[in-house]
Amino acid sequence: MKPSSRKLGYVWMGVLAWLLVTLVAVWPVAKGQIASSYYVWALQVAPLLYLAIVVVYAWVMNRDDKQHDDGTP
Amino acid sequence: MTSWLRKLTINGRMLLGGFVLLNVIVGLTLAERSGMRREVISMMFLGLTVFVYAIVGIANRTNEPLQYYAAGRSVPALYNGMATAADWMSAASFISLVGALYASGYSAAVFLIGWTGGFCLLALLVAPYLRKAAELTLPDYFARRYGGYTIRLLATLAVLGCSFIYVVAQIYAVGLISSRFLGLDFVLGIVLGLGSVLLCSFLGGMKAITWTQVAQYVVMLTAVVLPLTWLSIKQTDTILPQLSYASLIDQLASHEKDLLHNPSEKQVVIAYQRSLSELDGKLKEPALAIKIELEQQLTQLKVARSTVEQAQQLTDIERQIKLLSGDPQRVIDKWQRQRLEVVQRLNNAVQSGWVLDSKLSGIAEPKNVKSSESRLNFLALILILCLGTASMPHLLMRFQTTSSVAQTRSSVGWALFFILLLYLCLPVLAVLVKLEILTQVVGQSIDSLPRWLSQWSRSVPDLVSFSDANRDGRLQWNELVLGGDAVMLALPEIAGMPFAITALVAAGGLAAALSTADGLLLSMTAVLSRELLPWLNKNELQSKNYASQYYSLIGPKITLLVVTLCASYVAVQRPAGIVALVTLAFSMAASTFFVPIVCGIFWRRANRGGAVMSMLAGASVTLFFTGQSDGAASVTLLWFGIQAEAGGIFGVLASAVAMVVGTWCTTKFHPIDAHL
């Protein structure tokens, strides 16, 4: 079940990207800098970045599956 | 299904469905102009959509277990994504999110960030691996990964617990929509909703639900995009208001700043404060207060009897006297209710979520930080919603319907894409509605208020109400109560759209509740039937015998019926608000499932002892902390300024610690069984 170390690397990169987007979305609240740009960031840009992470991850992993069929998902 | 319809491709059927839907909207708008009653329009629209779902459900009936539980593992990624989006888009998302953003601005952003961020974790850490394991339910996966009956039993109880809480909220929403728009009794509305759920899922299981959810998604998207475009053209002359979101917020913030310095608004707040101190005084010495008020009412009665024109006033006074002369406890209860209402109005008056000046919104000064705006609380809520999304059993079951692991990955991407199509609209909708209220309703004479306001305040006074607290004859912002659950449903009327659009939004809300309820009920049915009916586990999925397959599905279908009836019974009791129930379901899912699933995949040493301890610790800590919440009346703070509603985060931490400790302590008793 456990993925190969190469695929684990992709997973880690994805998780770090997710964490970065989430923390940046929360940061203005922590600093008390609620401005209109914050709403655009938190309610429009951050969700689109999440989608980008999922799409890029799926593309990389599916391509990896084709190149190295090691039986792990 | 007729032969010509069968010949159409899936895309063709979708286009046909969209075309029919638009024609129905146009037809009903014309019918309204020619004098058709609103109740008839609502009934026709909601009835038609439910009829279409039923047709789709019946057309996809099946007697094959693999089709019933996993749609034959043959749903294309795009359509599975669309069905997942509908499954995901619950009544809380569809109905309450716009209201939450309308009322509290950035505080409600946690839901949007948390729910979308959760799909990242789902794609990265969970869905493809569970699809690879090819187990239909979470208890099946846990039993295979960790072994033993205890973990299977715990997982079954946890799936039932969090799914049941969530499905009750959906059925409650169905009752709310049916009673408001069809004028039915709440219980009758729930019974009708129940019938709709069963029509979609009873005969075809996951196969029928998948295609019904695709149709429901189309209705939901139309129900959001059409009013948004209408409002946008009305207010900004553009059809893509998302692009001018920042400037719309600046406009809104400017209006909110004006409100904060408006003398009339301040008068309203003073009137509320006076009313609060009067009620406090009465509640301090209730016996004396009742005596004084009774004397006042008797004096007023004498005056009113002397004038013929005050017949209505006479009835009101007589009613008051009857109440004051009766059981004192009833009078005290009434005053306490009034006090709570005034406190809530005062809280709403102070809040101003979209104001951009940090000093005004109270964020810059740590002493003034309200618990709802606590920094850690904000992060904790986002995390719990993310982890809950990645662990929701009904959502995980949806990813068993694709043909491969690669399709599952693509499917999560499509699901997030379709969810974003809706979620990028809802915040803009919230801003546009608030601008509409501030510019078109606030400041109007009380005698010439829009018709929707009086209609809604009569039909759902606990959600919509207004008063002239400062007695200046004009409606101030602080005098208007527009509950979060009413904003989305009342939106078309607020914007002056044809009633057909109102019916469309109601149909969208109904679709959201039905689609999620279908998924949840099937998830509970699959778990229950595979635990309670053990003969089903004897390779029935591989069986080619038609009779054997037919009989093997009778048990699950009866289970589905029983589960639906139980959930409806609880929903009829009208439990706490939808959002509170949904948050609890997420906390439970995150704290019981996330750690054991992820450790089962990525940590070879994780074993049965650790998983059992992890689930027990997560569930008990979450139940303990969320149990500290006393509802909407006040906010209960836990450690570090985190509210009880985000208490699930402590459950997740406890679950992770218990997983590590349990695994280390029980390694020699339970050999590592990471055989997947």
XYZ file of C-alpha atoms in Angstrom, chain A residues 1-3 8 11 14-15 18 22-23 25-26 29-30 32 34-36 38-40 42-44 47-48 50-51 53-54 57-58 61-62 65 71 73, chain B residues 106 109 112-113 116-117 120 123-125 129 132 242 245-246 249-250 353-354 356 358 363 375 378 382 406 409-410 413 416-417 420 424 601-602 604 676:
74
model
C 0.000 0.000 0.000
C 2.728 2.438 0.908
C 3.692 4.444 -2.185
C 5.957 10.089 -1.644
C 2.722 13.778 -2.020
C 1.442 18.652 -2.626
C 0.912 18.746 1.132
C -1.665 22.994 0.478
C -3.889 27.693 3.767
C -1.481 29.605 5.977
C -5.142 32.561 3.543
C -5.178 32.795 7.339
C -6.613 37.604 9.817
C -3.727 36.988 12.211
C -5.594 42.192 11.488
C -8.690 42.575 6.517
C -8.954 44.407 3.225
C -10.821 43.842 -0.006
C -7.968 39.646 1.403
C -11.453 38.605 0.312
C -10.262 38.203 -3.258
C -9.228 33.934 0.488
C -12.477 33.417 -1.402
C -11.265 33.368 -5.004
C -9.638 27.920 -3.853
C -8.296 28.231 -7.422
C -6.195 24.358 -4.377
C -7.671 23.273 -7.703
C -2.581 21.675 -6.771
C -5.066 18.829 -7.335
C -0.742 16.386 -8.733
C -3.160 14.183 -10.696
C 1.023 10.996 -10.676
C -0.906 9.662 -13.661
C 2.027 5.611 -13.317
C 1.866 -1.139 -8.709
C -1.247 4.227 -6.451
C -14.638 37.134 6.514
C -14.555 32.454 4.800
C -15.072 28.116 1.852
C -11.344 27.728 2.477
C -12.114 23.468 -0.838
C -8.774 22.819 0.902
C -6.534 18.791 -1.768
C -6.598 13.920 -3.618
C -3.130 13.820 -2.052
C -3.562 11.477 0.886
C -5.244 4.830 -2.061
C -6.533 1.034 -4.946
C -16.426 37.841 -9.805
C -15.387 41.486 -6.438
C -12.815 43.760 -4.739
C -16.464 44.871 -1.253
C -15.049 48.399 -1.095
C -18.105 41.789 9.272
C -17.180 43.506 6.030
C -12.222 46.998 6.403
C -9.132 46.840 11.500
C -9.109 42.730 15.170
C -6.767 33.819 15.103
C -9.951 30.651 12.506
C -10.257 25.630 8.592
C -5.906 7.421 -12.337
C -7.340 11.332 -9.193
C -8.905 13.079 -12.199
C -9.997 17.427 -9.733
C -13.275 20.503 -7.035
C -13.750 22.253 -10.382
C -15.633 25.977 -7.408
C -16.893 31.386 -6.743
C -1.557 4.158 4.033
C 1.721 5.891 4.832
C 3.836 0.597 7.724
C -2.220 -4.048 1.619
